[in-house]
Short mmCIF file of C-alpha atoms in Angstrom, two decimals:
data_model
loop_
_atom_site.label_atom_id
_atom_site.label_comp_id
_atom_site.label_asym_id
_atom_site.label_seq_id
_atom_site.Cartn_x
_atom_site.Cartn_y
_atom_site.Cartn_z
CA MET V 266 -0.07 -0.02 0.00
CA ARG V 267 1.28 3.48 -0.86
CA ARG V 268 0.23 6.43 1.43
CA ARG V 269 1.33 9.89 1.70
CA ALA V 270 4.39 10.52 3.72
CA GLY V 271 3.57 12.17 7.04
CA THR V 272 0.16 10.61 7.15
CA ALA V 273 -0.68 8.03 9.81
CA GLU V 274 -3.31 5.32 9.43
CA GLY V 275 -5.57 7.41 11.63
CA GLY V 276 -4.95 10.81 10.44
CA ALA V 277 -2.45 13.47 9.18
CA GLY V 278 0.41 14.99 10.84
CA MET V 279 4.08 16.11 10.24
CA ARG V 280 6.48 13.42 9.51
CA ARG V 281 8.95 12.83 12.38
CA VAL V 282 12.37 12.42 10.75
CA LEU V 283 15.98 11.79 11.87
CA VAL V 284 18.34 13.37 9.44
CA LEU V 285 21.64 11.55 9.30
CA LYS V 286 24.76 13.56 8.76
CA ASN V 287 28.32 12.37 7.87
CA PRO V 288 30.69 14.56 9.99
CA SER V 289 33.52 14.07 7.51
CA ALA V 290 31.36 15.69 4.61
CA GLY V 291 32.64 19.36 5.28
CA GLY V 292 32.70 22.34 2.90
CA ALA V 293 29.93 22.40 0.40
CA GLY V 294 28.37 19.39 1.96
CA ASP V 295 28.01 21.29 5.19
CA GLU V 296 26.28 24.22 3.52
CA ALA V 297 23.96 21.71 1.58
CA HIS V 298 23.02 20.06 4.69
CA ARG V 299 22.22 23.36 6.44
CA ARG V 300 19.75 24.30 3.64
CA VAL V 301 18.19 20.77 3.81
CA MET V 302 17.59 21.16 7.46
CA GLU V 303 15.83 24.39 6.95
CA VAL V 304 13.48 22.87 4.44
CA LEU V 305 12.77 19.88 6.61
CA ARG V 306 12.18 21.89 9.66
CA ASP V 307 9.66 23.91 7.86
CA GLY V 308 7.74 20.87 6.59
CA ALA V 309 8.52 18.19 9.14
CA ASP V 310 9.40 17.46 12.73
CA ALA V 311 13.21 17.13 12.06
CA VAL V 312 16.17 16.41 14.16
CA GLU V 313 19.73 15.69 13.01
CA ALA V 314 22.46 13.30 14.18
CA GLU V 315 26.03 12.85 13.20
CA THR V 316 26.79 9.18 12.29
CA GLY V 317 30.56 8.62 11.64
CA GLY V 318 30.43 5.01 10.52
CA PRO V 319 28.25 1.91 11.21
CA GLU V 320 28.58 2.11 15.13
CA GLY V 321 27.55 5.84 15.01
CA LEU V 322 24.66 5.19 12.71
CA ALA V 323 23.43 2.37 14.86
CA ARG V 324 23.52 4.63 17.95
CA ALA V 325 21.70 7.25 16.12
CA LEU V 326 19.04 4.97 15.00
CA ALA V 327 18.66 3.56 18.59
CA ARG V 328 18.34 7.09 20.20
CA GLU V 329 15.40 8.02 17.96
CA PRO V 330 13.48 4.77 17.38
CA GLU V 331 10.18 6.62 16.57
CA ARG V 332 11.66 8.61 13.76
CA ASP V 333 12.08 7.81 10.11
CA PRO V 334 15.73 8.01 8.99
CA VAL V 335 16.82 10.41 6.20
CA ALA V 336 19.97 9.42 4.32
CA VAL V 337 21.81 12.64 3.21
CA GLY V 338 24.41 11.38 0.67
CA GLY V 339 24.83 9.01 -2.03
CA ASP V 340 24.02 5.38 -2.76
CA GLY V 341 26.64 4.23 -0.28
CA THR V 342 24.94 6.26 2.40
CA LEU V 343 21.57 4.89 1.52
CA HIS V 344 22.99 1.38 1.61
CA ALA V 345 24.49 1.98 5.02
CA VAL V 346 20.99 3.21 6.38
CA VAL V 347 19.12 0.21 5.00
CA ALA V 348 21.59 -2.20 6.19
CA ALA V 349 21.55 -0.86 9.61
CA LEU V 350 17.64 -0.93 9.65
CA ALA V 351 17.91 -4.61 8.42
CA GLU V 352 20.34 -5.39 11.26
CA ARG V 353 18.03 -4.01 13.74
CA GLY V 354 15.00 -5.65 12.35
CA GLU V 355 13.20 -2.40 11.56
CA LEU V 356 12.94 -2.42 7.80
CA GLY V 357 9.25 -2.98 8.01
CA THR V 358 8.56 -0.29 10.73
CA ARG V 359 10.65 2.72 9.57
CA THR V 360 10.38 4.49 6.25
CA VAL V 361 13.68 5.92 4.68
CA GLY V 362 14.03 9.45 3.10
CA LEU V 363 16.77 10.27 0.70
CA VAL V 364 18.56 13.51 -0.06
CA PRO V 365 20.99 12.81 -2.81
CA LEU V 366 24.45 14.51 -2.04
CA GLY V 367 26.64 11.80 -3.62
CA THR V 368 28.38 11.79 -6.94
CA GLY V 369 26.41 8.82 -8.42
CA ASN V 370 23.00 9.05 -6.86
CA ASP V 371 21.69 6.18 -8.94
CA MET V 372 18.76 5.08 -6.82
CA ALA V 373 17.50 8.64 -6.60
CA ARG V 374 17.63 8.69 -10.53
CA SER V 375 15.72 5.48 -10.62
CA LEU V 376 13.05 6.72 -8.34
CA GLY V 377 12.65 10.25 -9.70
CA ILE V 378 13.92 11.85 -6.50
CA PRO V 379 15.24 15.38 -7.33
CA LEU V 380 18.96 15.77 -7.54
CA ASP V 381 18.63 19.22 -6.11
CA PRO V 382 19.16 18.73 -2.20
CA GLU V 383 16.39 21.37 -1.31
CA GLN V 384 13.85 19.89 -3.63
CA ALA V 385 14.58 16.42 -2.43
CA ALA V 386 14.02 17.59 1.14
CA ARG V 387 10.69 18.84 0.01
CA VAL V 388 9.87 15.28 -1.18
CA VAL V 389 10.91 13.87 2.16
CA ALA V 390 8.50 16.22 3.97
CA GLY V 391 5.57 15.75 1.54
CA GLY V 392 6.01 12.78 -0.75
CA VAL V 393 4.58 9.25 -0.65
CA GLU V 394 5.83 6.02 0.61
CA ARG V 395 6.84 3.40 -2.07
CA PRO V 396 7.52 -0.30 -1.14
CA MET V 397 10.93 -1.37 -2.45
CA ASP V 398 12.44 -4.71 -3.11
CA LEU V 399 15.79 -5.58 -1.53
CA LEU V 400 18.63 -7.96 -2.66
CA ARG V 401 19.98 -10.06 0.25
CA ASP V 402 23.27 -12.17 -0.23
CA ASP V 403 24.09 -15.46 1.49
CA GLN V 404 26.36 -13.80 3.94
CA GLY V 405 23.72 -11.47 5.48
CA GLY V 406 24.50 -8.41 3.29
CA VAL V 407 21.86 -6.25 1.45
CA VAL V 408 22.00 -4.61 -1.86
CA VAL V 409 19.58 -1.62 -2.42
CA ASN V 410 20.54 -0.59 -6.01
CA ALA V 411 22.79 -2.88 -7.93
CA VAL V 412 25.62 -5.42 -7.51
CA HIS V 413 28.09 -6.30 -10.27
CA LEU V 414 31.50 -8.03 -10.70
CA GLY V 415 34.07 -8.62 -13.49
CA VAL V 416 35.19 -5.60 -15.53
CA GLY V 417 32.84 -3.49 -13.76
CA VAL V 418 34.68 -3.82 -10.52
CA THR V 419 37.92 -3.04 -12.43
CA ALA V 420 36.16 0.04 -13.64
CA SER V 421 34.94 1.17 -10.22
CA ARG V 422 38.48 0.97 -8.81
CA ALA V 423 39.72 3.02 -11.71
CA ALA V 424 36.84 5.42 -11.31
CA SER V 425 37.52 5.89 -7.51
CA ALA V 426 40.96 7.43 -8.45
CA LEU V 427 39.46 9.65 -11.06
CA LYS V 428 36.32 10.70 -9.11
CA PRO V 429 37.91 13.83 -7.51
CA VAL V 430 38.66 15.26 -10.79
CA LEU V 431 36.12 13.84 -13.23
CA ARG V 432 33.19 13.28 -10.80
CA ARG V 433 30.25 11.86 -12.84
CA LEU V 434 32.55 11.20 -15.94
CA ALA V 435 34.77 8.96 -13.70
CA TYR V 436 32.88 5.74 -14.14
CA PRO V 437 32.49 5.84 -17.95
CA VAL V 438 36.36 6.73 -18.37
CA GLY V 439 37.26 4.07 -15.93
CA ALA V 440 35.12 1.55 -17.71
CA LEU V 441 36.99 2.29 -20.97
CA ALA V 442 40.26 2.20 -19.42
CA ALA V 443 39.35 -1.12 -17.60
CA GLY V 444 38.07 -2.66 -20.88
CA ILE V 445 41.40 -2.42 -22.62
CA GLY V 446 43.31 -4.91 -20.55
CA VAL V 447 40.93 -7.65 -19.19
CA ARG V 448 40.30 -11.03 -20.66
CA GLY V 449 37.32 -11.99 -18.52
CA TRP V 450 36.83 -14.62 -15.86
CA PRO V 451 35.68 -18.22 -15.98
CA LEU V 452 32.55 -17.72 -14.01
CA ARG V 453 29.54 -20.00 -13.43
CA VAL V 454 26.24 -18.11 -13.18
CA GLU V 455 22.79 -19.38 -12.39
CA VAL V 456 19.44 -17.52 -12.43
CA ASP V 457 16.67 -19.23 -10.56
CA GLY V 458 18.40 -22.60 -11.17
CA THR V 459 19.07 -22.12 -14.89
CA VAL V 460 22.77 -22.11 -15.85
CA VAL V 461 23.48 -19.01 -17.79
CA ALA V 462 27.38 -19.39 -17.82
CA ASP V 463 28.94 -22.83 -17.12
CA GLY V 464 32.48 -21.63 -16.26
CA ARG V 465 34.05 -22.73 -19.51
CA ARG V 466 33.46 -19.56 -21.47
CA ARG V 467 34.94 -16.42 -20.10
CA VAL V 468 32.62 -13.80 -18.76
CA LEU V 469 33.38 -10.02 -18.99
CA MET V 470 30.80 -8.73 -16.40
CA VAL V 471 27.82 -9.86 -14.34
CA GLY V 472 25.42 -7.31 -13.15
CA VAL V 473 22.34 -7.82 -10.90
CA GLY V 474 20.08 -4.63 -10.78
CA ASN V 475 17.22 -3.71 -8.57
CA GLY V 476 17.67 -0.09 -9.75
CA ALA V 477 18.35 0.71 -13.39
CA THR V 478 21.63 2.50 -13.32
CA ILE V 479 25.23 2.28 -11.79
CA GLY V 480 28.15 4.75 -11.63
CA GLY V 481 26.23 7.87 -11.76
CA GLY V 482 23.73 7.18 -14.62
CA THR V 483 25.15 4.12 -16.65
CA PRO V 484 22.14 2.09 -17.50
CA LEU V 485 23.18 -1.40 -16.45
CA ALA V 486 19.58 -2.59 -16.37
CA PRO V 487 17.43 0.05 -18.14
CA ARG V 488 14.14 -1.72 -17.68
CA ALA V 489 14.59 -2.52 -14.01
CA THR V 490 12.17 -1.32 -11.39
CA PRO V 491 12.89 -1.59 -7.84
CA ASP V 492 9.42 -3.03 -6.79
CA ASP V 493 8.55 -5.60 -9.43
CA GLY V 494 9.70 -8.59 -7.35
CA LEU V 495 12.56 -9.46 -9.68
CA ALA V 496 16.22 -8.58 -10.24
CA ASP V 497 17.39 -7.70 -13.81
CA VAL V 498 20.50 -9.82 -14.68
CA VAL V 499 23.08 -8.93 -17.33
CA VAL V 500 25.92 -11.41 -18.35
CA SER V 501 28.31 -10.29 -20.91
CA PHE V 502 30.55 -12.60 -22.78
CA SER V 503 32.11 -9.71 -24.85
CA THR V 504 35.72 -10.73 -24.10
CA GLY V 505 37.35 -10.03 -27.47
CA PRO V 506 39.30 -6.69 -27.85
CA LEU V 507 36.73 -5.05 -30.18
CA ARG V 508 33.79 -6.60 -28.36
CA ARG V 509 35.04 -5.17 -25.04
CA LEU V 510 35.27 -1.85 -26.39
CA ALA V 511 31.84 -2.04 -28.09
CA TYR V 512 30.33 -3.33 -24.72
CA GLY V 513 31.70 -0.38 -22.86
CA VAL V 514 30.23 2.27 -25.24
CA LEU V 515 26.87 0.38 -25.50
CA LEU V 516 26.69 -0.05 -21.71
CA ARG V 517 27.00 3.66 -21.32
CA LEU V 518 24.10 4.06 -23.89
CA GLY V 519 21.90 1.48 -22.42
CA ARG V 520 22.10 -0.75 -25.64
CA HIS V 521 24.45 -3.43 -24.42
CA GLY V 522 21.70 -5.97 -24.42
CA ARG V 523 21.63 -5.69 -28.26
CA GLN V 524 25.04 -7.45 -28.50
CA ASP V 525 24.75 -11.25 -29.23
CA THR V 526 27.42 -11.84 -26.63
CA VAL V 527 25.18 -10.31 -23.89
CA VAL V 528 22.43 -12.25 -22.06
CA THR V 529 19.73 -10.26 -20.18
CA LEU V 530 16.94 -12.00 -18.10
CA ARG V 531 15.09 -11.55 -14.84
CA GLY V 532 14.98 -13.70 -11.84
CA ALA V 533 14.55 -14.01 -7.99
CA ALA V 534 17.90 -15.69 -7.15
CA VAL V 535 21.28 -15.27 -8.77
CA ALA V 536 24.46 -17.34 -7.91
CA VAL V 537 27.96 -16.70 -9.17
CA GLN V 538 30.85 -18.98 -8.67
CA GLY V 539 34.40 -18.70 -9.75
CA PRO V 540 38.08 -17.59 -8.90
CA PRO V 541 38.51 -15.13 -6.13
CA MET V 542 36.71 -11.95 -7.22
CA ARG V 543 35.83 -8.53 -5.85
CA VAL V 544 32.19 -7.51 -5.86
CA ASN V 545 30.74 -3.89 -6.07
CA ALA V 546 27.47 -3.66 -4.03
CA ASP V 547 25.91 -0.17 -4.15
CA GLY V 548 29.29 1.31 -4.98
CA GLU V 549 31.01 -0.32 -2.17
CA LEU V 550 33.72 -2.98 -2.86
CA THR V 551 33.77 -6.28 -0.98
CA GLY V 552 35.50 -9.61 -1.23
CA PRO V 553 37.43 -11.21 -2.78
CA VAL V 554 34.81 -14.13 -2.76
CA THR V 555 34.62 -17.34 -4.71
CA ARG V 556 30.77 -17.77 -4.54
CA ARG V 557 27.92 -15.47 -3.88
CA THR V 558 24.27 -15.76 -4.09
CA TRP V 559 21.62 -12.94 -4.13
CA THR V 560 17.95 -13.33 -3.48
CA ILE V 561 15.26 -10.78 -4.03
CA THR V 562 12.86 -9.98 -1.10
CA PRO V 563 9.89 -8.12 -2.42
CA ALA V 564 8.58 -4.99 -0.68
CA ALA V 565 11.23 -5.39 2.10
CA TRP V 566 11.36 -1.73 2.97
CA ARG V 567 9.94 1.61 2.07
CA ILE V 568 11.29 4.99 0.73
CA ILE V 569 9.71 8.29 0.36
CA VAL V 570 9.39 9.40 -3.43
CA PRO V 571 7.53 12.13 -5.25
CA ALA V 572 3.81 11.20 -5.75
CA ALA V 573 4.06 11.18 -9.53
CA THR V 574 6.93 8.88 -9.40
CA SER V 575 5.02 6.37 -7.10
CA ALA V 576 2.04 6.25 -9.55
CA ALA V 577 4.40 5.69 -12.55
CA GLY V 578 6.26 3.02 -10.71
CA ALA V 579 2.95 1.19 -10.03
CA ASP V 580 2.04 1.47 -13.74
CA GLU V 581 5.42 -0.09 -14.82
CA GLU V 582 5.09 -2.75 -12.33
CA ALA V 583 1.83 -3.82 -13.76
CA ASN V 584 3.18 -3.70 -17.25
CA HIS V 585 6.11 -6.00 -16.11
CA THR V 586 3.82 -8.31 -14.49
CA SER V 587 1.67 -8.50 -17.62
CA HIS V 588 4.53 -9.48 -19.86
CA ARG V 589 6.17 -12.28 -17.69
#
C-alpha cells in the first residue's frame, strides 16, 4: 500500500524524521546540509544526528526509534542506512528518506527523486511511501540498487581514483580504461537454477540490478524497477578486444543488451561462482569471494518518493507483470 508521507493510518501529521549527517562531509556538504535542514524543519518534525560509521549510525537509530531516518548522501549512504535497519529488524517499521548528495545518486535517479538537495528535502516532507524490493546475499549483506562483478569492478576501482577530478565522468572513463586490459573470468552463473554461464566460457561482467543505473547514470539494467519482485540480470561474454570496447560504449548508452554476446534476463535468485573476485555492491567494494548468491525480497522496505513517481512505478510494475 502506498500512502502519503507524514500521514498515519488514523490521520494526518508532520512526519518525524531523523536526518543523518556524515561529519566528514565538510565544505559544500555542510552548506547543503544546512539548507536541507531548513526545508525539513519547515515541513516536518526534524532532528539531526552525526553518524561517523556503522557504530555511530546504529547509535543514532537507537536513540530515535520513533523517527524515520533520512539518508543525506549517495548510494553508499542509502545502503548503510538500509543495512542498519535490516540489522535492527526495523525495515518494516521505519520509512527511509533520501536527499542525494553523492556523485552517483543512482537510486535517486531510478526513483525520480530530485538531485537538487532542497527539492529532495521537500519530497521527504511531503512525498509518498513506495515499497521497495531488496537483494540479500548469502552472507547477510543487502543490496539496495545494484551489484556487479568482473570488468565493472575493475572500472569502479579506476573510477575511484578519477572521481575527485572527473566526478560523474569518472565511471565511464574508468570503464573504458578497464576494458582495454581484461580478458574475462571463468564464472558459473545461475539464475533461478538455470545455468547462464557454465565456467568454460569467459565472462566479462555480471550485473544484478534492482535499480536501473550504476556509476552515476550508466544504465546497467535500463528496464529494471525496484518494486517488481525480480532482479534484472546482465551477463556479458564480450571478451574479444573489439567486443570489449563495443560493450563499454553500448553499456553507457543502455544498448548493451543488443550484443549477441550479452544475455539479459530476470529472476529472483542469482548465484555466481568462480576464482576469487571482488564485488561492487551499491558502489562499495567487498571480497574477494569465490561464490555469492543474491535473492530478491519483494517489498522489504519503504522509501519516500514524489507522488508522480510512485504512480508511474505502479504502472510500470503492472506492465512488467503482464509481460512475464
